[in-house]
Short mmCIF file of N, CA and C in Angstrom, two decimals:
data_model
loop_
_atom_site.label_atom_id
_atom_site.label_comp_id
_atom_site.label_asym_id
_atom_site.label_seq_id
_atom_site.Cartn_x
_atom_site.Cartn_y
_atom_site.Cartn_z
N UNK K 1 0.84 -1.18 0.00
CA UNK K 1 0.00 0.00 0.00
C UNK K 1 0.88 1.23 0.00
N UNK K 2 0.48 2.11 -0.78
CA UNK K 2 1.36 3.35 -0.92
C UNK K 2 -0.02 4.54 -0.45
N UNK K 3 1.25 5.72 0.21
CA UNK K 3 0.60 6.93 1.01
C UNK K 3 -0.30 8.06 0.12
N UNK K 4 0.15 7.48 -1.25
CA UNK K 4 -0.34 8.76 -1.76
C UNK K 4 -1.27 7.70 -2.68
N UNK K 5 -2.33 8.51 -3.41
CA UNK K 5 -3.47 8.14 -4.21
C UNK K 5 -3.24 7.89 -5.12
N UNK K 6 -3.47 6.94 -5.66
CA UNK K 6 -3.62 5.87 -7.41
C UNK K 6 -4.76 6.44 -7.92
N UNK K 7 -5.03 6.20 -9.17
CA UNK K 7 -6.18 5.69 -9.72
C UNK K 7 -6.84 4.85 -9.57
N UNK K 8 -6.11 4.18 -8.86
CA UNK K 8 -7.33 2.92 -8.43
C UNK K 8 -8.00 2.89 -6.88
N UNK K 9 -6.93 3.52 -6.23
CA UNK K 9 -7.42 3.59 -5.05
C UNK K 9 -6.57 5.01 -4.21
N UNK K 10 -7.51 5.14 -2.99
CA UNK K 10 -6.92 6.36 -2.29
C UNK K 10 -5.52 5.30 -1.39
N UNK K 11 -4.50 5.90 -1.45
CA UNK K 11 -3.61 5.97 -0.45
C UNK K 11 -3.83 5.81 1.06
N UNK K 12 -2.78 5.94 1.36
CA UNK K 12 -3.11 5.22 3.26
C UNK K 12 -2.68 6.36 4.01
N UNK K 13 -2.24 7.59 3.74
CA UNK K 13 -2.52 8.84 3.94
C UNK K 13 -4.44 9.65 4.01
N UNK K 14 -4.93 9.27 2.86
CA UNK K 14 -6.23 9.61 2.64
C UNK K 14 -6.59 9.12 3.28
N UNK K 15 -6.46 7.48 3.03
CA UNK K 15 -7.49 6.85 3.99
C UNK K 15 -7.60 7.25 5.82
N UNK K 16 -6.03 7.32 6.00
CA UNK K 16 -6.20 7.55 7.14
C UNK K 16 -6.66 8.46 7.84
N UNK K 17 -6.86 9.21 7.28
CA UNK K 17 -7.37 10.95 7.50
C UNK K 17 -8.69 11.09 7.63
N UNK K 18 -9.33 10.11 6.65
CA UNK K 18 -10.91 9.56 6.47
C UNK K 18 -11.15 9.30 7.75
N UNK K 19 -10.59 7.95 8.27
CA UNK K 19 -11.63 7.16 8.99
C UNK K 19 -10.93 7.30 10.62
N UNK K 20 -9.78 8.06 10.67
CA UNK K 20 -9.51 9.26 12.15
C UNK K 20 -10.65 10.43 12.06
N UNK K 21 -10.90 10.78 11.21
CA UNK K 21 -11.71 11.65 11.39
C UNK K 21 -13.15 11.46 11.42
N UNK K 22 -13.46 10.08 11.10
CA UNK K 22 -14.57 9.45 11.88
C UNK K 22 -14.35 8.83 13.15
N UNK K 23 -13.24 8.58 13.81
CA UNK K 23 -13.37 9.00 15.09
C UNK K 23 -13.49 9.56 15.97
N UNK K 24 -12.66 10.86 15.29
CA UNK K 24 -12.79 12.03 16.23
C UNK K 24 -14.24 12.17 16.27
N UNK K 25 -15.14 12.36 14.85
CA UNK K 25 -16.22 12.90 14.76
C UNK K 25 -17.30 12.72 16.13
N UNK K 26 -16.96 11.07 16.03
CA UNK K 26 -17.88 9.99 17.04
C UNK K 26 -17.49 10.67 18.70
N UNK K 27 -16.09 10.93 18.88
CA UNK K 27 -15.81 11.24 20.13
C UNK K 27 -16.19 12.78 20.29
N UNK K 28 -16.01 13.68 19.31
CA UNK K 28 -17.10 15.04 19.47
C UNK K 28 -18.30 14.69 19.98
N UNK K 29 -19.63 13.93 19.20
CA UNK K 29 -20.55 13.61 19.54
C UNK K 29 -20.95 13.09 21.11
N UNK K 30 -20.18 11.94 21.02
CA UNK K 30 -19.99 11.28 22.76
C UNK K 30 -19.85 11.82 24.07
N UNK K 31 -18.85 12.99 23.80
CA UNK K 31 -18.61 14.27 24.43
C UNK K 31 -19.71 14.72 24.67
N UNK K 32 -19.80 15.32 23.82
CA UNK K 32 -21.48 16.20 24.58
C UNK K 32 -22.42 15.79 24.61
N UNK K 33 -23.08 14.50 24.40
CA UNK K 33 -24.03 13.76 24.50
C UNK K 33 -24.06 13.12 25.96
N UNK K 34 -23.04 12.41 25.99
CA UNK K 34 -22.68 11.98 27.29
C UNK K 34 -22.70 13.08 28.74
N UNK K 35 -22.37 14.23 28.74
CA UNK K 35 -22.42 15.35 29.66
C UNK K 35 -23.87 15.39 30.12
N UNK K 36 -24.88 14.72 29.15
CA UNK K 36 -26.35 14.94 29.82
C UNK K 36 -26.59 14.12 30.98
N UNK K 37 -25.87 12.90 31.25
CA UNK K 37 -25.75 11.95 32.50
C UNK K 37 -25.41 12.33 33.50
N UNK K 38 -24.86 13.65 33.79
CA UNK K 38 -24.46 14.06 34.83
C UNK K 38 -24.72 15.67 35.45
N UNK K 39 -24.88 15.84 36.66
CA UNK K 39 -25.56 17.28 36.82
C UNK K 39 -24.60 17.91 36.65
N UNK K 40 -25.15 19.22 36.44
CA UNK K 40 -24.84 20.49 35.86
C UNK K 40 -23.54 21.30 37.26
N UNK K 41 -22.59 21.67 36.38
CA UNK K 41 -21.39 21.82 37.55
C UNK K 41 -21.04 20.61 37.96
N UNK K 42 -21.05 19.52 38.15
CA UNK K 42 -20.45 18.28 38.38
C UNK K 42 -19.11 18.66 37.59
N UNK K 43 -17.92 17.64 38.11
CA UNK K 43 -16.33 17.67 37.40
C UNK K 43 -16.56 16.86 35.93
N UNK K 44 -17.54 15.43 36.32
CA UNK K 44 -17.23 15.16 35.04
C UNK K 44 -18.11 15.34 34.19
N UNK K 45 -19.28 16.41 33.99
CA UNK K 45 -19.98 17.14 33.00
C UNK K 45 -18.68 17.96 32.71
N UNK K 46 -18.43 19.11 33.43
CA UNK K 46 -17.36 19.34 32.69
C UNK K 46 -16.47 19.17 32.13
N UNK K 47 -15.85 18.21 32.57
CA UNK K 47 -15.04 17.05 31.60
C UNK K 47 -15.49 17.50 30.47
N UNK K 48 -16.71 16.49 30.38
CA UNK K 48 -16.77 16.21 29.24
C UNK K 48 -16.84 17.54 28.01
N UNK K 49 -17.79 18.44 28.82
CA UNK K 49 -17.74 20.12 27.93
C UNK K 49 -16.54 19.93 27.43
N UNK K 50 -15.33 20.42 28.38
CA UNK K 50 -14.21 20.55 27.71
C UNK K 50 -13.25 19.35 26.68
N UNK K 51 -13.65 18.23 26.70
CA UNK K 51 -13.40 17.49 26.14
C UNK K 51 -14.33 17.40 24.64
N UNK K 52 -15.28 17.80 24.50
CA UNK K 52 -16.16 18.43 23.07
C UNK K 52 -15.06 19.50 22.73
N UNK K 53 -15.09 20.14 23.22
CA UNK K 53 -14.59 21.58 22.97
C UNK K 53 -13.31 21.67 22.21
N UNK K 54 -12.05 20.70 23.25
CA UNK K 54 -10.94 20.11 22.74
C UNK K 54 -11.04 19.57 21.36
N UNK K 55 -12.21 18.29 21.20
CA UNK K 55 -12.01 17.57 19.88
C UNK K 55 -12.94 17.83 18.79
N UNK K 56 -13.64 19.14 19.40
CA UNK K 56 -14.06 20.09 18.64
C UNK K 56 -12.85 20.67 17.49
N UNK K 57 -12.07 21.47 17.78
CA UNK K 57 -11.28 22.35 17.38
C UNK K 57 -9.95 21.40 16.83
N UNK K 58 -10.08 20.13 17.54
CA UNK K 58 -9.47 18.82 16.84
C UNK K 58 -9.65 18.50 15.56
N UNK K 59 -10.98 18.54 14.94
CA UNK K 59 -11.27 18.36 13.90
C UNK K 59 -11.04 19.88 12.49
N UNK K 60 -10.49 20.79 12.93
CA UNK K 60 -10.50 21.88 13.13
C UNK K 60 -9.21 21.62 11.94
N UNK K 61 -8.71 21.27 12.79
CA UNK K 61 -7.24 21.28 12.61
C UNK K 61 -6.96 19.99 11.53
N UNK K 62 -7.92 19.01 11.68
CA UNK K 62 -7.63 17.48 10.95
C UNK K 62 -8.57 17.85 9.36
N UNK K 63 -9.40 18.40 9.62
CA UNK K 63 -9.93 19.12 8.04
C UNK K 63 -9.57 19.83 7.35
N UNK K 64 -8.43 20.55 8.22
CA UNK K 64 -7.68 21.40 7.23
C UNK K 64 -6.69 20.47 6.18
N UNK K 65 -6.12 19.49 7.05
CA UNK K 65 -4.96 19.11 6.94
C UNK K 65 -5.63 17.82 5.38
N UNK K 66 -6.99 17.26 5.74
CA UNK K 66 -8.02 16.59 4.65
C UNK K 66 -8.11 17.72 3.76
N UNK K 67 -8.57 18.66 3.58
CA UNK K 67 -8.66 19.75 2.31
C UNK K 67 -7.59 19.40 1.30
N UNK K 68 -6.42 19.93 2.60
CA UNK K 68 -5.10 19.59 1.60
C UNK K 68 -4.96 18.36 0.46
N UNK K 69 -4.92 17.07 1.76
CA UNK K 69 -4.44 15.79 0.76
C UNK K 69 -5.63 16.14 -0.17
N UNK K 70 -6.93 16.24 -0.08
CA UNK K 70 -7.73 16.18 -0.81
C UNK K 70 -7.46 17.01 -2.12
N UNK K 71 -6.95 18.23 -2.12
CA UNK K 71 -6.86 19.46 -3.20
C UNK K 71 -5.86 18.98 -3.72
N UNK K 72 -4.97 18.27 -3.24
CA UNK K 72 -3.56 17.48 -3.57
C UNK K 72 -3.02 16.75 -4.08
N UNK K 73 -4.33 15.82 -3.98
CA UNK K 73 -3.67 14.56 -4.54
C UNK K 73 -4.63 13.90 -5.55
N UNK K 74 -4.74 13.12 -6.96
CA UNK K 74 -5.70 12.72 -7.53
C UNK K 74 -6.89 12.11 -6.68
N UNK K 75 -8.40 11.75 -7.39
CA UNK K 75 -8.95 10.96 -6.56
C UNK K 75 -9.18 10.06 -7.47
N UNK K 76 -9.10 8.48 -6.76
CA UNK K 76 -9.37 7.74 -7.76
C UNK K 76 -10.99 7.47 -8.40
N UNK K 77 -11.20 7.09 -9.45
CA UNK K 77 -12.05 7.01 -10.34
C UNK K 77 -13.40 6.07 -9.78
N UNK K 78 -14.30 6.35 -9.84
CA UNK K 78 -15.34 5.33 -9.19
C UNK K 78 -15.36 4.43 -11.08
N UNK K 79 -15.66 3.06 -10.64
CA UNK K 79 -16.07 2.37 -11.61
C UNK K 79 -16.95 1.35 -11.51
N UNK K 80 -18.28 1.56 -12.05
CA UNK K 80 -18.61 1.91 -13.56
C UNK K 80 -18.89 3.49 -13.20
N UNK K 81 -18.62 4.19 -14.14
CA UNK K 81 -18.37 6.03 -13.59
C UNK K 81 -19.65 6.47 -13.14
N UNK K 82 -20.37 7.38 -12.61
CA UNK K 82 -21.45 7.29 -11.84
C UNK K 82 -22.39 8.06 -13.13
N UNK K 83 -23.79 8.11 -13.05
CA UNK K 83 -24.60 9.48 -13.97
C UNK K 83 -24.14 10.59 -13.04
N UNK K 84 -24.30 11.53 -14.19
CA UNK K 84 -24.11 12.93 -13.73
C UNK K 84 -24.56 13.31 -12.53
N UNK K 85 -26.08 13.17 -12.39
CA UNK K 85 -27.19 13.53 -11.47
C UNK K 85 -26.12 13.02 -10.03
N UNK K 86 -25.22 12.00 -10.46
CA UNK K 86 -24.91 11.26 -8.67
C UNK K 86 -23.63 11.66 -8.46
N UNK K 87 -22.88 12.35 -10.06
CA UNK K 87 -21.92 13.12 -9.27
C UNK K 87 -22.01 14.21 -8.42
N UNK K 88 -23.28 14.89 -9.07
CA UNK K 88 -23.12 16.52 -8.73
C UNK K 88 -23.91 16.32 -6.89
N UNK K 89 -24.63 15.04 -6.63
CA UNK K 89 -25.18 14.79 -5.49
C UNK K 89 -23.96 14.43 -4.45
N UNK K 90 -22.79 13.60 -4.94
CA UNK K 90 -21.88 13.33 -4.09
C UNK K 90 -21.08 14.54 -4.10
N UNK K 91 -21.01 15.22 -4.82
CA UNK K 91 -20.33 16.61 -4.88
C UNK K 91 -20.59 17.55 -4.15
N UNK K 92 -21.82 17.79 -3.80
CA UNK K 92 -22.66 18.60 -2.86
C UNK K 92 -22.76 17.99 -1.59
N UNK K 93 -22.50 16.29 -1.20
CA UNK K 93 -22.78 15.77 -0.12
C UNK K 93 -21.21 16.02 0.64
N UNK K 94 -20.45 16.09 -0.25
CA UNK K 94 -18.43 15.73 0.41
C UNK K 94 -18.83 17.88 0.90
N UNK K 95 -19.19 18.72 0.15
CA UNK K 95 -19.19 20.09 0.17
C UNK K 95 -20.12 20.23 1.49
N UNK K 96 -21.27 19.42 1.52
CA UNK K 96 -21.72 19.74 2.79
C UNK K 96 -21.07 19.14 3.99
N UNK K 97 -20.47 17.99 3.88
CA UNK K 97 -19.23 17.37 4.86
C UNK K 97 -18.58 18.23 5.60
N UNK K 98 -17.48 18.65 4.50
CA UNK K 98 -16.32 19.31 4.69
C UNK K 98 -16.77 20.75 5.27
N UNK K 99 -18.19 21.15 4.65
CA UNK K 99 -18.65 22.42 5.35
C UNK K 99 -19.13 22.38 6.72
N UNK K 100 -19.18 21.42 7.48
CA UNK K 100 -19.83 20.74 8.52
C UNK K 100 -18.53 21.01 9.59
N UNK K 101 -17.34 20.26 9.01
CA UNK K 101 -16.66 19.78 9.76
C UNK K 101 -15.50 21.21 9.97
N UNK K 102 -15.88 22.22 8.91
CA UNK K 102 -15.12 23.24 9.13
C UNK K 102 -15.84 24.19 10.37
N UNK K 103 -17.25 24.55 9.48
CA UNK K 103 -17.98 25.55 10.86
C UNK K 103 -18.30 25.39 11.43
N UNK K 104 -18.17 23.89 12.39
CA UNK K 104 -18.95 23.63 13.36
C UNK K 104 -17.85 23.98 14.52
N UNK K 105 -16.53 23.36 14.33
CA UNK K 105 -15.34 23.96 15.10
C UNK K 105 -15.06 25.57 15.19
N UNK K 106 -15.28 26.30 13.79
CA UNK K 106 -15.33 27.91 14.26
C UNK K 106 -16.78 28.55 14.84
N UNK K 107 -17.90 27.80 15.33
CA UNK K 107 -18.90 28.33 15.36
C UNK K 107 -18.75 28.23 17.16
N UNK K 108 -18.23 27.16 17.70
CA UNK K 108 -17.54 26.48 18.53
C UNK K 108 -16.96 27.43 18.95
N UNK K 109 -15.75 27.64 18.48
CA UNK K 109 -14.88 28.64 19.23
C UNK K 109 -15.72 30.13 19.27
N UNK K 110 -16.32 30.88 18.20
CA UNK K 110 -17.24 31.96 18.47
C UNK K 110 -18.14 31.59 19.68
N UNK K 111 -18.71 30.73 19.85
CA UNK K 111 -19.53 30.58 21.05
C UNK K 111 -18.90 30.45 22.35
N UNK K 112 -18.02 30.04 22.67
CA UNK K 112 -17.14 30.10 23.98
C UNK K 112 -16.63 31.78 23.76
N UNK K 113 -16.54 32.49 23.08
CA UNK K 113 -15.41 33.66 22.73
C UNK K 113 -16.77 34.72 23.43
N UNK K 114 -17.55 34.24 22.49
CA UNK K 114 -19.28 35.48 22.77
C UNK K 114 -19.50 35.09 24.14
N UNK K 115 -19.81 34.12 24.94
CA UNK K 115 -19.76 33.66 26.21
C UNK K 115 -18.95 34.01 27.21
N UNK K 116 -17.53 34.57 26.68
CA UNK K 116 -16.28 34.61 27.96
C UNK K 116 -16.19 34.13 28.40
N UNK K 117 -15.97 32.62 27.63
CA UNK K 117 -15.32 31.49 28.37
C UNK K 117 -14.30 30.71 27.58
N UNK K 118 -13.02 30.47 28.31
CA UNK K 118 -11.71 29.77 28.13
C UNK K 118 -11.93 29.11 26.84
N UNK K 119 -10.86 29.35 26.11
CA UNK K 119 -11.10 28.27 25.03
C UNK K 119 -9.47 27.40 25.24
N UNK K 120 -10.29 26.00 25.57
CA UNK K 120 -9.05 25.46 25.74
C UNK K 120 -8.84 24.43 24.94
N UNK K 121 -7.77 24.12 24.42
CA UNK K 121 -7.09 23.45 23.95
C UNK K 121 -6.04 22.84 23.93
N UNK K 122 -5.83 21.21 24.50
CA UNK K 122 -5.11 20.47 24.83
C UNK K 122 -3.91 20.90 25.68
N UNK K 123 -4.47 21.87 26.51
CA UNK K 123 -3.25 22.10 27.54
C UNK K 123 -2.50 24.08 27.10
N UNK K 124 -3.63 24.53 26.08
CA UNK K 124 -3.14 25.71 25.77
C UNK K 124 -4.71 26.67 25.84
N UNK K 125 -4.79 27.44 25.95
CA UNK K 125 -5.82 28.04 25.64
C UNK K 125 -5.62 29.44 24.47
N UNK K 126 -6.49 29.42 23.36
CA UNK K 126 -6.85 30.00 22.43
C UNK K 126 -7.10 31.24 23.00
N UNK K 127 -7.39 31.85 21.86
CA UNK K 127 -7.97 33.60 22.34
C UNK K 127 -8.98 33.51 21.84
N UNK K 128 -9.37 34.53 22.57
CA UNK K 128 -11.09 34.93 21.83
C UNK K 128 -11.39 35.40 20.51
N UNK K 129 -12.21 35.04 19.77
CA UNK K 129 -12.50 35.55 18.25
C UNK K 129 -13.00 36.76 18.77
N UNK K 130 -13.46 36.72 19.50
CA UNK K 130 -14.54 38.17 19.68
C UNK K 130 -14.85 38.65 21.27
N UNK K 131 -15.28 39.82 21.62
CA UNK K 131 -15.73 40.37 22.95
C UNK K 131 -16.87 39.50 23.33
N UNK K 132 -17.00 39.52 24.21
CA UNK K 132 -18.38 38.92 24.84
C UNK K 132 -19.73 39.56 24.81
N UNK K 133 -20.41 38.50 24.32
CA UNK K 133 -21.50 39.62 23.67
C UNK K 133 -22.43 38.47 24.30
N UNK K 134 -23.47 38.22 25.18
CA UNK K 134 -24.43 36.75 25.05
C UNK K 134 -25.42 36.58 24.93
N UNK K 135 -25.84 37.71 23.92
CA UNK K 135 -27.15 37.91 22.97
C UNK K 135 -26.20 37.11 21.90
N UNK K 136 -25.30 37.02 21.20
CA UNK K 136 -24.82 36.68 20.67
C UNK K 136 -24.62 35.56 20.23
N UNK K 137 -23.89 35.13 21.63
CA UNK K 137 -23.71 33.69 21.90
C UNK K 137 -24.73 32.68 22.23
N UNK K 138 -25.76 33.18 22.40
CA UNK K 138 -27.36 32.34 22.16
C UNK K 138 -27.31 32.02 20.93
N UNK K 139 -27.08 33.18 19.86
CA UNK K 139 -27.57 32.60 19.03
C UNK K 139 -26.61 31.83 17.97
N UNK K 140 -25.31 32.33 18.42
CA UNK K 140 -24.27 30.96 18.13
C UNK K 140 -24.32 29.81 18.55
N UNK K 141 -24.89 29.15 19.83
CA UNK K 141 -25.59 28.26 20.62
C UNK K 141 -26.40 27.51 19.60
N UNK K 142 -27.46 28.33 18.92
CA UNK K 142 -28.76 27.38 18.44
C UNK K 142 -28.47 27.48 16.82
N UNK K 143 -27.43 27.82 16.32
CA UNK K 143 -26.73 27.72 14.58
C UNK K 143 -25.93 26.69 14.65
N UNK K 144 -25.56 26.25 16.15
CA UNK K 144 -24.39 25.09 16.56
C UNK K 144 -25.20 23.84 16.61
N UNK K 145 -26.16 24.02 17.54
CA UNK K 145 -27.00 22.97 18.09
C UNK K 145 -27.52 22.33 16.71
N UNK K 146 -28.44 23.29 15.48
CA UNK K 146 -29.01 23.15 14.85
C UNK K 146 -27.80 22.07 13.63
N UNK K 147 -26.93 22.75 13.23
CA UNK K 147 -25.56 22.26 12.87
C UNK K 147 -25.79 20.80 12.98
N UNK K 148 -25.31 20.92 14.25
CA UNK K 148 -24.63 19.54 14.99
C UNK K 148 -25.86 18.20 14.49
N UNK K 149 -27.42 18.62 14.49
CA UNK K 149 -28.49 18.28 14.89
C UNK K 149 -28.52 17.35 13.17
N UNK K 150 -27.58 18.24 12.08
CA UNK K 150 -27.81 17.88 10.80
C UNK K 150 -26.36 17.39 10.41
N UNK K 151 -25.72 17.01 11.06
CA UNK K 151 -24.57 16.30 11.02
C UNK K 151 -24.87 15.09 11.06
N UNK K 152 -25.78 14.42 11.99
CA UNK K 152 -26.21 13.24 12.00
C UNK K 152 -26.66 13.12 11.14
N UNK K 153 -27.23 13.66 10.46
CA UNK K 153 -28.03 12.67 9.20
C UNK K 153 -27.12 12.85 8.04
N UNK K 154 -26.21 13.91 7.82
CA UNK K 154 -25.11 14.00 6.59
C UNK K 154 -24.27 12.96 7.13
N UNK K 155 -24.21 12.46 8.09
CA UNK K 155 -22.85 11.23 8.39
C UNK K 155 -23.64 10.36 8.45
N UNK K 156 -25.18 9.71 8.69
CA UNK K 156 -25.63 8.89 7.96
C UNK K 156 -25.86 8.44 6.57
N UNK K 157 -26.57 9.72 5.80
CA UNK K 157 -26.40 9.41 4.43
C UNK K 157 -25.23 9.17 3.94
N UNK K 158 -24.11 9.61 3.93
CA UNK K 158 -22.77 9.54 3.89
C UNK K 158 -22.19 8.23 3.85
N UNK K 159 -22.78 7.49 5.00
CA UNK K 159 -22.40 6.16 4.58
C UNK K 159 -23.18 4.92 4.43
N UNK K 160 -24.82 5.66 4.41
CA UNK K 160 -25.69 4.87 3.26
C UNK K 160 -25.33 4.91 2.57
N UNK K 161 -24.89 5.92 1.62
CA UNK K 161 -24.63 6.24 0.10
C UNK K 161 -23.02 5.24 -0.24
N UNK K 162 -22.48 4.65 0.90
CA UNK K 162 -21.20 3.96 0.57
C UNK K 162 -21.36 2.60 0.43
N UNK K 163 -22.76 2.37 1.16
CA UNK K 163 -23.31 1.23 1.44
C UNK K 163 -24.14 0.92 0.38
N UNK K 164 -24.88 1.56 -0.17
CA UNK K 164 -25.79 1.70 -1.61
C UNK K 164 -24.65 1.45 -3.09
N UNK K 165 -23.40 2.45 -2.80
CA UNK K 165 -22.54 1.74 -4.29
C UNK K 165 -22.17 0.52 -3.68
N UNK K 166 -22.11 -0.07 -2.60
CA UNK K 166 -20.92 -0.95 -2.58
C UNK K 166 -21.80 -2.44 -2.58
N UNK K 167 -23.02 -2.43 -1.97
CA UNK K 167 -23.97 -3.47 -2.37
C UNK K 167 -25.35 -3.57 -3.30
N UNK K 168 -25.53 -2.39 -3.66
CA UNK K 168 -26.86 -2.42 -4.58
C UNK K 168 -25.95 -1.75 -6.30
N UNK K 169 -25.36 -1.33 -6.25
CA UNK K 169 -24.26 -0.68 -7.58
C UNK K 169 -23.26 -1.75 -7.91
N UNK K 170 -22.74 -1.74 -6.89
CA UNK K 170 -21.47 -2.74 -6.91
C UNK K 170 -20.67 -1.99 -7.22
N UNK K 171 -20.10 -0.99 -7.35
CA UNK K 171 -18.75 -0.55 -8.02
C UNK K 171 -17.95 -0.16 -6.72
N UNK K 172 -17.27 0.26 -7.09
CA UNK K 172 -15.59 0.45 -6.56
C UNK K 172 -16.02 1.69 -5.54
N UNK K 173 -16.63 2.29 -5.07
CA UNK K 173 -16.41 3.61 -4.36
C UNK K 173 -16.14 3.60 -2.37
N UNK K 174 -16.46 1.92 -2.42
CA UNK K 174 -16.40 1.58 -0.84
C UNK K 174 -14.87 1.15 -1.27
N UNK K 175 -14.81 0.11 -1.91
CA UNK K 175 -13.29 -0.48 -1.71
C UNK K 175 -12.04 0.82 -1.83
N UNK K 176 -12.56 1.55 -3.03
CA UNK K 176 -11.26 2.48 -2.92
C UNK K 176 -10.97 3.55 -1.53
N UNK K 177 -11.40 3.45 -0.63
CA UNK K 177 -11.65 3.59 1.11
C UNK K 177 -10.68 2.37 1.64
#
């Protein structure tokens, strides 16, 4: 296996970038999902806040670094080649992805920034995008929430749609993963 992308298949660079970043994704989620088990001001609700927050801005950093290989490197070819109609749908689905996985981390940091609260990161803390405003930060709150709320179903379809070429199509678009 080689790091960089064939025509036939993505590299073990790509790949890896892929399916870390479906972990992180899962451990964002877990994070703040999980914080509802425990009362409010408790250590490990907060934990967990700050542990969203962390692998929040984690992904932050791991999508940039996916843009790249992505802008970078060929992608290999789905085969049998798809109709138009399912490129321009997977085209718009990777655009709403990647748009997901970018503003949900800066919407993130605006909302702790509008709030005046720490933005921390793995042992460093960030600065504020902005003054504290928390008329603001409400409504960075419910553009986040709402976000987050449609992430689930773009990372479901996402890999219905991998699951749909790879057993009802049959072609190549799961294996080259």
């Amino acid at each position: 296996m080689t790091w960089k992308n064939t025509s036939r298949r993505y590299g073990t660079l790509s790949m890896g970038l892929h399916w870390l970043m479906l972990l992180l994704l899962i451990a964002v989620y877990a994070s703040i999902n999980l914080r509802e088990f425990f009362p409010k001001g408790s250590d490990l609700r907060l934990a967990f806040k700050a542990a969203h927050f962390m692998l929040g801005l984690s992904v932050l950093v791991l999508v940039s670094l996916r843009l790249y290989a992505r802008l970078s490197a060929p992608r290999p070819s789905i085969i049998p080649v798809l109709a138009p109609w399912q490129q321009r749908s997977s085209a718009l689905m990777h655009f709403a992805l990647y748009g997901l996985m970018f503003c949900m981390p800066v919407l993130g940091w605006l909302l702790l920034s509008a709030a005046g609260k720490p933005i921390p990161f793995w042992g460093l803390e960030l600065p504020a995008l902005m003054a504290k405003n928390k008329a603001l930060a409400h409504t960075i709150e419910e553009i986040h929430e709402t976000l987050g709320t449609a992430g689930y179903f773009l990372i479901a379809a996402h890999a219905a749609a991998g699951l749909y070429h790879h057993y009802f199509r049959r072609d190549n678009t799961l294996t080259r993963m």
